[in-house]
Amino acid sequence: MSVHLDDYQEWLDELEPESRALLVQTWPDATRVFSARGLDSYVKGASALRGLGKGASLVNAWIDAAPQVAKEVGEDVVAELVTSALMLASKTSGAVIELVLATSPTAATRLADGTLFLQYLQVVSALVNQAPRGLRPMLDKLDVLLGQLTLGGLRRWVNWGAHAHRTNYEEQVKYFGLNSKESLAILQKERKGTLLVDVQRRINMYLRALWGRDFFMRPTSGDFESREGYKPYIEDYLIHLPDAFDAVDGPQGTVSATELYRATAAHAAAHLVYTRQPIPAEALNPWQMALIGVIEDARVEALACAKFPGLRQLWCSLHLASPFQAATAGDYLSRLARALLDPEHHDAHPWIAEGRALFAQAQPGLLERPFDNTVSWDIGVTLAHSFKDVGPAYHPRTDVQSAPYRDDNRYFWAFEAFDFGQSIAAGYQEPQQVRKYVNLMELANEVEVENAGDDAQEIWVLGTELFPYEDMGVSYNESEGKEPLVLPSHYAEWDYLIQLERPAWVTVQERRAKTGDLALIDSIAAEHKRVISRMKFLLDAMQPQGVQRIRKLEDGDEIDINAALASLVDMRMGQQPDPRIMMRSVRKTRDIAVMVLLDLSHSTNDRVAGQAHTVLELTRQACVLLADAIGKVGDPFAIHGFCSDGRHDVNYWRFKDFGQPYDDLVKARLAGMTGQLSTRMGAAIRHAAASLKAQRSARKLLLVITDGEPADVDVRDPQYLRHDTRKAVEEAGRSGISTYCMSLDPRADQYVSRIFGAQNYMVVDKVERLPERLPLLYAGLTR
């Protein structure tokens, strides 16, 4: 579908004549990089910036820069760029916003990735909040800064200057303009050896010369929080490389960063060429998986070296493992990796020799069956069994290969099925079946092929629930007992041991909330009549009070006659008059969105000591009273719940969502709550925060109710999920969301304050009082 500029005439009429002329001039270039949706955002973004009233030059900067940004990092970030510009309008001048837009193509070119560009916009926003005078000089030097720093280095350089010169405006200008000695010193400290953006074109040509095809690479800002980069990895058939490498020491001397990039990309490309089937991970322990990964690395490298012998010398130059290293299991992994790659390397250890012998026996079959990776599984399991009497215990987080060019092998583990759509796009699979998401009218107007089987070439899927015409409120899926079609959400998880986020590590799957008996909810309301009546006066006091006058102000909107007369009397009597003779009229309104997040793990089924109720029943009672209280005040609120069964299956329920009335359907869902599985709290908080961010309220409160600490079946370290939950709370706080925890665990004082903050939690020692405490807590937090 072609899109013409005339289709946006009503938006064009709002622009200045010079802006309209520039837009007409750049429109042909814009249509080459934008889709129809992107063009819509492009034109409406210009109109929105015109509405700021900061001049036509700001709009012109947007019209000129947006297509260049979309060309470099994709059109999806363009909407975020105009949103950031609009948010800066209340914090800085139009000239600075214009400079942000004008320099955005430079940032997009140097960062070369949409995710990194969005993180750059966050750095700009943080600098405006902390040291606004430094933004203009920094943008003037942006090309120099991004030519020497990674995104993580830029952020640390910005943070140092913002904190060091928070109140000294002259020093801010000098520091961010690179005109002070300390600015240059910090810049030199944060410099990295070679940036990926500077060598990416050469690496692409190198891989294409080897394999005769294109490989897609993306930079990752591994040192965004620490100076250590991410380990290279392959995901969605894309090669992810650190955005900067330093030169490293090798057995023959120093290896340049460019050679390290070449070795890393060649190894990842060998995986993409020769590893076409996932390796099953069922019934394998971490040590077996580590050894299978080493053998699979050796297998693809052997196949690549058979075709391109020069690669062996490149990879061998980055292996430093010595026969004298035997302190950890990771040392043995590195020694085995070097021994399998380098036939001239001498290592007489019996276990290493066994690995070499097994790999040599399988060598003839590698060239005959280059895509069969079962040999890696067989050799890895055999070596894992024979290692038990050889060396030290294996620790997955610390015992890794020392060769810096090797990836983390997440690419070939079969924890879940491969995405055939992505594999088709990358050229690895024959087209098998297409699932096309359509709207209701497209589905209704298409002729269905009744004799098509499960092997049909194309299946049309309706992206939303479908309700029958004659039955209101019950969808086809719900009537047949099927879960609604909701795409899973993937979130990162913080690993405190390596001080890095594991990207897309946790999967949150929303489920349909089951319904229960409405009589149960009615009985709760009848049982707590006394509590409801006691809260009536408190809730009435929380209602908006309209316009109020604030008196005794030195600076206000109008003169307070009574205070002015009193000051005049004091002057006539020779006394010091009170200068606070002004007053201001303020409109008191409540503007807060509240989400209650319930821990529905299996432990909530336990009975409270000395009580007939379970923790889950008391939680349900508290939610009913709280929903009734919030309904009387009129605040928008939601009630969600969660539990987990490992990182791949965090179950999430929406009992009541924002904008949904508190009616019989919500009450039936609350009656149907059940407790099961475990408590992966960090992922649930991130998913809940994503819903809260969409609310337009000035204040946002996330109230977490749990009966224990974060825990899950696939995590043994009790500190791991605590640190991740704290990180999730910090991320929510940066988005303007206040998080408060009500813990029912009597031992929660040992950990809950470190997760939520010293003033952001309450431990309910007597769980039976939860129904009374929760509404009162809500009243106190939202007063």
Coordinates of N, CA and C in Angstrom, one line a residue, residues 288-466:
Q288 N 27.7 -32.1 32.5 CA 27.6 -32.8 31.2 C 27.3 -31.8 30.1
M289 N 26.5 -30.8 30.4 CA 26.2 -29.8 29.4 C 27.4 -28.9 29.0
A290 N 28.3 -28.6 30.0 CA 29.5 -27.9 29.8 C 30.4 -28.6 28.9
L291 N 30.6 -29.9 29.1 CA 31.5 -30.8 28.3 C 30.9 -31.0 26.9
I292 N 29.6 -31.2 26.8 CA 29.0 -31.3 25.4 C 29.2 -30.0 24.6
G293 N 29.1 -28.8 25.3 CA 29.4 -27.6 24.7 C 30.8 -27.5 24.1
V294 N 31.8 -28.0 24.9 CA 33.2 -27.9 24.5 C 33.4 -28.8 23.2
I295 N 32.8 -30.0 23.3 CA 32.9 -30.9 22.1 C 32.2 -30.4 20.9
E296 N 31.1 -29.7 21.1 CA 30.4 -29.1 19.9 C 31.2 -28.0 19.3
D297 N 31.8 -27.2 20.2 CA 32.7 -26.1 19.7 C 33.8 -26.7 18.9
A298 N 34.4 -27.8 19.4 CA 35.5 -28.5 18.7 C 35.0 -29.1 17.4
R299 N 33.8 -29.6 17.3 CA 33.3 -30.2 16.1 C 33.1 -29.2 15.0
V300 N 32.5 -28.1 15.3 CA 32.2 -27.1 14.2 C 33.6 -26.4 13.8
E301 N 34.5 -26.3 14.8 CA 35.8 -25.7 14.4 C 36.6 -26.7 13.5
A302 N 36.5 -28.0 13.8 CA 37.2 -29.0 13.0 C 36.6 -29.0 11.5
L303 N 35.3 -28.8 11.4 CA 34.7 -28.8 10.1 C 35.1 -27.5 9.4
A304 N 35.1 -26.4 10.1 CA 35.5 -25.1 9.5 C 37.0 -25.2 9.1
C305 N 37.9 -25.8 9.9 CA 39.3 -25.8 9.6 C 39.6 -26.8 8.4
A306 N 38.7 -27.8 8.2 CA 38.9 -28.7 7.1 C 38.7 -27.9 5.8
K307 N 37.8 -26.9 5.8 CA 37.5 -26.1 4.7 C 38.4 -24.9 4.5
F308 N 38.8 -24.3 5.7 CA 39.7 -23.2 5.7 C 40.7 -23.4 6.7
P309 N 41.9 -24.0 6.3 CA 42.9 -24.4 7.3 C 43.5 -23.2 8.1
G310 N 43.4 -22.0 7.5 CA 44.0 -20.9 8.2 C 43.3 -20.5 9.5
L311 N 42.0 -20.9 9.6 CA 41.3 -20.6 10.8 C 41.9 -21.2 12.1
R312 N 42.5 -22.4 11.9 CA 43.1 -23.0 13.1 C 44.2 -22.2 13.8
Q313 N 45.0 -21.6 13.0 CA 46.1 -20.7 13.5 C 45.4 -19.5 14.2
L314 N 44.4 -18.9 13.7 CA 43.7 -17.8 14.3 C 43.1 -18.2 15.6
W315 N 42.4 -19.3 15.7 CA 41.8 -19.7 17.0 C 42.9 -20.2 18.0
C316 N 43.9 -20.9 17.5 CA 44.9 -21.3 18.5 C 45.7 -20.2 19.1
S317 N 45.7 -19.0 18.5 CA 46.4 -17.9 19.0 C 45.7 -17.3 20.2
L318 N 44.5 -17.7 20.5 CA 43.7 -17.2 21.6 C 43.5 -18.2 22.8
H319 N 44.2 -19.4 22.7 CA 44.1 -20.4 23.8 C 45.3 -20.3 24.6
L320 N 45.1 -20.0 25.9 CA 46.3 -19.9 26.8 C 46.3 -21.0 27.9
A321 N 45.4 -22.0 27.8 CA 45.4 -23.1 28.8 C 46.7 -23.8 28.9
S322 N 47.2 -24.1 30.1 CA 48.5 -24.8 30.3 C 48.2 -26.1 31.0
P323 N 49.1 -27.1 30.7 CA 48.9 -28.4 31.4 C 49.1 -28.3 32.9
F324 N 49.7 -27.2 33.4 CA 49.9 -27.0 34.8 C 48.7 -26.4 35.5
Q325 N 47.6 -26.0 34.8 CA 46.4 -25.5 35.4 C 45.5 -26.6 35.8
A326 N 45.3 -26.8 37.0 CA 44.4 -27.9 37.5 C 43.7 -27.5 38.8
A327 N 43.5 -26.2 39.0 CA 42.8 -25.8 40.3 C 41.3 -25.9 40.2
T328 N 40.7 -25.7 39.1 CA 39.2 -25.7 39.0 C 38.8 -26.6 37.8
A329 N 37.5 -26.9 37.8 CA 37.0 -27.6 36.6 C 37.0 -26.8 35.4
G330 N 37.0 -25.4 35.5 CA 37.1 -24.6 34.3 C 38.5 -24.7 33.7
D331 N 39.5 -24.9 34.5 CA 40.9 -25.2 33.9 C 40.9 -26.4 33.0
Y332 N 40.2 -27.5 33.5 CA 40.2 -28.7 32.7 C 39.3 -28.4 31.4
L333 N 38.3 -27.7 31.4 CA 37.5 -27.3 30.2 C 38.4 -26.6 29.2
S334 N 39.2 -25.6 29.7 CA 40.1 -24.9 28.8 C 41.2 -25.7 28.2
R335 N 41.7 -26.6 29.1 CA 42.8 -27.5 28.6 C 42.2 -28.5 27.5
L336 N 41.0 -29.0 27.7 CA 40.4 -29.9 26.8 C 40.1 -29.2 25.4
A337 N 39.6 -27.9 25.6 CA 39.3 -27.2 24.3 C 40.6 -26.9 23.5
R338 N 41.7 -26.6 24.2 CA 42.9 -26.3 23.4 C 43.5 -27.6 22.8
A339 N 43.4 -28.7 23.6 CA 43.9 -30.0 23.1 C 43.1 -30.5 21.9
L340 N 41.8 -30.3 21.8 CA 41.0 -30.7 20.7 C 41.3 -29.9 19.5
L341 N 41.6 -28.6 19.7 CA 41.8 -27.7 18.5 C 43.2 -27.8 18.0
D342 N 44.2 -27.9 18.9 CA 45.6 -27.8 18.4 C 46.3 -29.1 18.5
P343 N 46.6 -29.8 17.4 CA 47.2 -31.2 17.5 C 48.6 -31.1 18.0
E344 N 49.3 -30.0 17.9 CA 50.7 -29.8 18.3 C 50.8 -29.5 19.8
H345 N 49.7 -29.2 20.5 CA 49.8 -28.9 21.9 C 49.9 -30.2 22.7
H346 N 50.9 -30.1 23.7 CA 51.2 -31.3 24.5 C 50.5 -31.2 25.8
D347 N 49.6 -32.2 26.2 CA 49.0 -32.3 27.5 C 48.8 -33.7 27.8
A348 N 49.6 -34.3 28.7 CA 49.7 -35.7 29.0 C 48.7 -36.2 30.0
H349 N 47.8 -35.3 30.5 CA 46.8 -35.8 31.5 C 45.9 -36.9 30.9
P350 N 45.7 -38.0 31.6 CA 44.9 -39.1 31.1 C 43.5 -38.7 30.6
W351 N 42.9 -37.8 31.4 CA 41.5 -37.5 31.0 C 41.5 -36.6 29.7
I352 N 42.5 -35.8 29.5 CA 42.6 -35.0 28.3 C 42.9 -36.0 27.1
A353 N 43.8 -36.9 27.4 CA 44.2 -37.9 26.3 C 42.9 -38.7 25.9
E354 N 42.1 -39.1 26.9 CA 40.9 -39.8 26.6 C 40.0 -39.0 25.7
G355 N 39.8 -37.7 26.0 CA 39.0 -36.8 25.2 C 39.6 -36.7 23.8
R356 N 40.9 -36.6 23.6 CA 41.5 -36.5 22.3 C 41.2 -37.8 21.5
A357 N 41.4 -38.9 22.2 CA 41.2 -40.2 21.5 C 39.7 -40.4 21.0
L358 N 38.8 -40.1 21.9 CA 37.4 -40.2 21.5 C 37.0 -39.3 20.3
F359 N 37.6 -38.0 20.3 CA 37.3 -37.1 19.3 C 38.0 -37.5 18.0
A360 N 39.2 -38.1 18.1 CA 39.9 -38.6 16.9 C 39.1 -39.8 16.3
Q361 N 38.5 -40.7 17.1 CA 37.8 -41.8 16.5 C 36.5 -41.3 15.8
A362 N 35.9 -40.2 16.2 CA 34.8 -39.7 15.6 C 35.1 -38.8 14.4
Q363 N 36.4 -38.4 14.2 CA 36.8 -37.5 13.2 C 36.4 -37.9 11.8
P364 N 36.5 -39.2 11.4 CA 36.2 -39.5 10.0 C 34.7 -39.3 9.7
G365 N 33.8 -39.5 10.7 CA 32.4 -39.3 10.4 C 31.9 -37.9 10.4
L366 N 32.8 -36.9 10.8 CA 32.4 -35.5 10.8 C 32.2 -35.0 9.4
L367 N 33.1 -35.3 8.5 CA 33.0 -34.8 7.2 C 31.9 -35.5 6.4
E368 N 31.6 -36.7 6.8 CA 30.5 -37.4 6.1 C 29.1 -36.9 6.5
R369 N 29.0 -36.6 7.8 CA 27.8 -36.1 8.4 C 28.0 -34.8 9.1
P370 N 28.2 -33.7 8.3 CA 28.6 -32.4 9.0 C 27.6 -31.8 9.8
F371 N 26.3 -32.2 9.7 CA 25.2 -31.6 10.4 C 24.7 -32.5 11.6
D372 N 25.4 -33.6 11.8 CA 25.0 -34.5 12.9 C 25.8 -34.2 14.1
N373 N 25.1 -33.6 15.1 CA 25.8 -33.3 16.4 C 25.6 -34.3 17.5
T374 N 25.1 -35.5 17.2 CA 24.9 -36.5 18.2 C 26.3 -36.9 18.8
V375 N 27.3 -36.8 18.0 CA 28.7 -37.2 18.5 C 29.1 -36.3 19.6
S376 N 28.7 -35.1 19.6 CA 29.0 -34.2 20.7 C 28.4 -34.6 22.0
W377 N 27.1 -35.0 21.9 CA 26.4 -35.5 23.1 C 27.1 -36.8 23.6
D378 N 27.4 -37.7 22.8 CA 28.0 -39.0 23.2 C 29.3 -38.8 23.9
I379 N 30.2 -38.0 23.2 CA 31.6 -37.8 23.8 C 31.5 -37.0 25.1
G380 N 30.6 -36.0 25.1 CA 30.5 -35.2 26.3 C 30.0 -35.9 27.5
V381 N 29.0 -36.8 27.4 CA 28.5 -37.6 28.5 C 29.5 -38.6 28.9
T382 N 30.3 -39.2 28.0 CA 31.3 -40.2 28.4 C 32.4 -39.5 29.2
L383 N 32.9 -38.3 28.8 CA 33.9 -37.6 29.5 C 33.4 -37.1 30.9
A384 N 32.2 -36.7 31.0 CA 31.6 -36.3 32.2 C 31.6 -37.4 33.2
H385 N 31.3 -38.6 32.8 CA 31.3 -39.8 33.6 C 32.7 -40.2 34.1
S386 N 33.7 -40.1 33.2 CA 35.1 -40.4 33.6 C 35.8 -39.4 34.4
F387 N 35.2 -38.1 34.5 CA 35.9 -37.1 35.2 C 35.6 -37.1 36.7
K388 N 34.7 -37.9 37.2 CA 34.2 -37.8 38.6 C 35.4 -38.2 39.5
D389 N 36.3 -38.9 39.1 CA 37.5 -39.3 40.0 C 38.7 -38.5 39.7
V390 N 38.6 -37.5 38.8 CA 39.8 -36.8 38.3 C 40.1 -35.5 39.0
G391 N 39.1 -34.6 38.9 CA 39.4 -33.2 39.3 C 38.4 -32.6 40.3
P392 N 38.4 -31.3 40.5 CA 37.6 -30.6 41.5 C 36.1 -30.5 41.0
A393 N 35.3 -30.1 42.0 CA 33.8 -29.9 41.7 C 33.6 -28.8 40.7
Y394 N 32.5 -28.9 39.9 CA 32.2 -28.0 38.9 C 31.2 -26.9 39.4
H395 N 31.5 -25.6 39.2 CA 30.6 -24.5 39.5 C 30.2 -23.8 38.3
P396 N 28.9 -23.9 37.9 CA 28.5 -23.4 36.6 C 28.8 -21.9 36.4
R397 N 28.7 -21.1 37.4 CA 28.8 -19.6 37.2 C 30.3 -19.2 37.1
T398 N 31.2 -20.0 37.6 CA 32.6 -19.5 37.5 C 33.5 -20.4 36.6
D399 N 33.2 -21.6 36.5 CA 34.0 -22.6 35.7 C 33.6 -22.5 34.2
V400 N 34.2 -21.6 33.5 CA 33.9 -21.4 32.1 C 35.2 -21.5 31.3
Q401 N 35.1 -21.6 30.0 CA 36.3 -21.7 29.1 C 37.0 -20.3 29.1
S402 N 38.3 -20.4 29.0 CA 39.1 -19.1 29.1 C 39.3 -18.5 27.7
A403 N 39.0 -19.2 26.6 CA 39.2 -18.6 25.3 C 38.2 -17.5 25.1
P404 N 38.7 -16.2 24.9 CA 37.7 -15.1 24.9 C 36.8 -15.1 23.6
Y405 N 37.1 -15.8 22.6 CA 36.4 -15.7 21.4 C 35.1 -16.6 21.3
R406 N 35.0 -17.5 22.2 CA 33.9 -18.5 22.2 C 32.7 -18.0 22.8
D407 N 31.5 -18.4 22.2 CA 30.2 -17.9 22.7 C 29.8 -18.8 23.9
D408 N 28.6 -18.4 24.4 CA 28.1 -19.1 25.6 C 27.3 -20.4 25.3
N409 N 27.2 -20.7 24.0 CA 26.5 -22.0 23.5 C 25.0 -22.0 23.8
R410 N 24.4 -20.9 24.1 CA 22.9 -21.0 24.3 C 22.2 -21.3 23.0
Y411 N 22.9 -21.2 21.9 CA 22.3 -21.3 20.6 C 21.7 -22.7 20.4
F412 N 22.4 -23.8 20.8 CA 22.0 -25.1 20.4 C 21.4 -25.9 21.4
W413 N 21.1 -25.4 22.6 CA 20.4 -26.2 23.6 C 18.9 -26.2 23.4
A414 N 18.3 -27.3 23.5 CA 16.9 -27.5 23.2 C 16.0 -27.4 24.4
F415 N 16.1 -26.2 25.1 CA 15.2 -26.0 26.2 C 13.8 -25.8 25.7
E416 N 13.6 -25.3 24.5 CA 12.4 -25.1 23.9 C 12.5 -25.2 22.4
A417 N 11.4 -25.4 21.6 CA 11.5 -25.6 20.2 C 12.1 -24.4 19.5
F418 N 12.8 -24.7 18.4 CA 13.3 -23.7 17.5 C 12.1 -22.9 16.9
D419 N 12.4 -21.7 16.6 CA 11.4 -20.8 15.9 C 11.6 -21.0 14.4
F420 N 10.6 -21.8 13.8 CA 10.8 -22.1 12.3 C 10.7 -20.8 11.5
G421 N 9.9 -19.8 11.9 CA 9.8 -18.6 11.1 C 11.2 -17.9 11.1
Q422 N 11.9 -17.8 12.2 CA 13.2 -17.2 12.2 C 14.2 -18.0 11.4
S423 N 14.1 -19.4 11.5 CA 15.0 -20.2 10.7 C 14.8 -20.1 9.2
I424 N 13.6 -19.9 8.8 CA 13.3 -19.8 7.4 C 13.9 -18.4 6.9
A425 N 13.7 -17.4 7.7 CA 14.2 -16.1 7.3 C 15.8 -16.1 7.2
A426 N 16.4 -16.9 8.0 CA 17.8 -17.0 8.0 C 18.3 -18.0 7.0
G427 N 17.5 -18.8 6.3 CA 17.8 -19.7 5.3 C 18.3 -21.0 5.7
Y428 N 17.8 -21.5 6.9 CA 18.2 -22.8 7.4 C 17.2 -23.9 7.2
Q429 N 15.9 -23.5 7.0 CA 14.9 -24.5 6.9 C 14.1 -24.3 5.7
E430 N 13.5 -25.3 5.2 CA 12.5 -25.2 4.1 C 11.2 -24.7 4.7
P431 N 10.5 -23.8 4.0 CA 9.2 -23.3 4.5 C 8.3 -24.5 4.8
Q432 N 7.8 -24.5 6.0 CA 6.9 -25.6 6.4 C 5.5 -25.1 6.7
Q433 N 5.3 -24.1 7.5 CA 3.9 -23.7 7.8 C 4.0 -22.2 8.3
V434 N 3.0 -21.4 7.8 CA 3.0 -20.0 8.2 C 1.8 -19.8 9.0
R435 N 2.0 -19.2 10.2 CA 0.9 -18.7 11.1 C 0.7 -17.2 10.9
K436 N -0.4 -16.9 10.3 CA -0.7 -15.5 10.0 C -1.7 -14.9 10.9
Y437 N -1.4 -13.8 11.6 CA -2.3 -13.2 12.5 C -3.2 -12.1 11.8
V438 N -4.5 -12.3 11.8 CA -5.4 -11.5 11.1 C -6.5 -10.9 12.0
N439 N -7.2 -9.9 11.5 CA -8.3 -9.4 12.3 C -9.6 -10.2 12.0
L440 N -10.7 -9.8 12.7 CA -11.9 -10.6 12.5 C -12.5 -10.5 11.1
M441 N -12.5 -9.3 10.5 CA -13.1 -9.2 9.2 C -12.3 -10.0 8.1
E442 N -11.0 -10.0 8.2 CA -10.2 -10.8 7.3 C -10.5 -12.3 7.4
L443 N -10.7 -12.7 8.7 CA -11.0 -14.1 8.9 C -12.4 -14.5 8.4
A444 N -13.3 -13.6 8.6 CA -14.7 -13.9 8.2 C -14.9 -13.8 6.7
N445 N -14.1 -13.0 6.0 CA -14.3 -12.8 4.6 C -13.5 -13.8 3.7
E446 N -12.6 -14.6 4.4 CA -11.8 -15.5 3.6 C -12.5 -16.9 3.5
V447 N -12.3 -17.5 2.4 CA -12.9 -18.9 2.2 C -12.1 -19.9 2.9
E448 N -12.7 -20.7 3.8 CA -12.0 -21.7 4.5 C -11.8 -22.9 3.7
V449 N -10.6 -23.5 3.7 CA -10.4 -24.8 3.0 C -10.7 -25.9 4.0
E450 N -11.9 -26.5 3.8 CA -12.4 -27.5 4.8 C -11.5 -28.8 4.8
N451 N -10.9 -29.1 3.7 CA -10.2 -30.4 3.7 C -8.7 -30.2 4.0
A452 N -8.3 -29.0 4.5 CA -6.9 -28.8 4.8 C -6.6 -29.5 6.2
G453 N -5.4 -30.1 6.2 CA -5.0 -30.8 7.4 C -4.0 -30.0 8.3
D454 N -3.4 -30.7 9.2 CA -2.4 -30.0 10.0 C -1.2 -29.5 9.3
D455 N -1.0 -30.1 8.1 CA 0.2 -29.7 7.3 C -0.1 -28.6 6.3
A456 N -1.2 -27.8 6.5 CA -1.5 -26.7 5.6 C -0.4 -25.7 5.5
Q457 N -0.2 -25.1 4.4 CA 0.9 -24.2 4.2 C 0.7 -22.9 5.0
E458 N -0.6 -22.5 5.2 CA -0.9 -21.2 5.9 C -2.0 -21.4 6.8
I459 N -1.9 -21.0 8.1 CA -3.0 -21.1 9.1 C -3.2 -19.7 9.6
W460 N -4.5 -19.2 9.5 CA -4.8 -17.9 10.0 C -5.3 -18.0 11.4
V461 N -4.7 -17.0 12.2 CA -5.0 -17.0 13.6 C -5.6 -15.7 14.0
L462 N -6.6 -15.7 14.8 CA -7.2 -14.5 15.3 C -6.5 -14.1 16.6
G463 N -5.9 -12.9 16.6 CA -5.1 -12.5 17.7 C -5.8 -12.1 19.0
T464 N -7.1 -12.1 19.0 CA -7.9 -11.8 20.2 C -8.9 -12.9 20.4
E465 N -9.5 -12.8 21.6 CA -10.6 -13.8 21.9 C -11.8 -13.5 21.0
L466 N -12.4 -14.6 20.6 CA -13.6 -14.6 19.8 C -14.8 -15.0 20.6

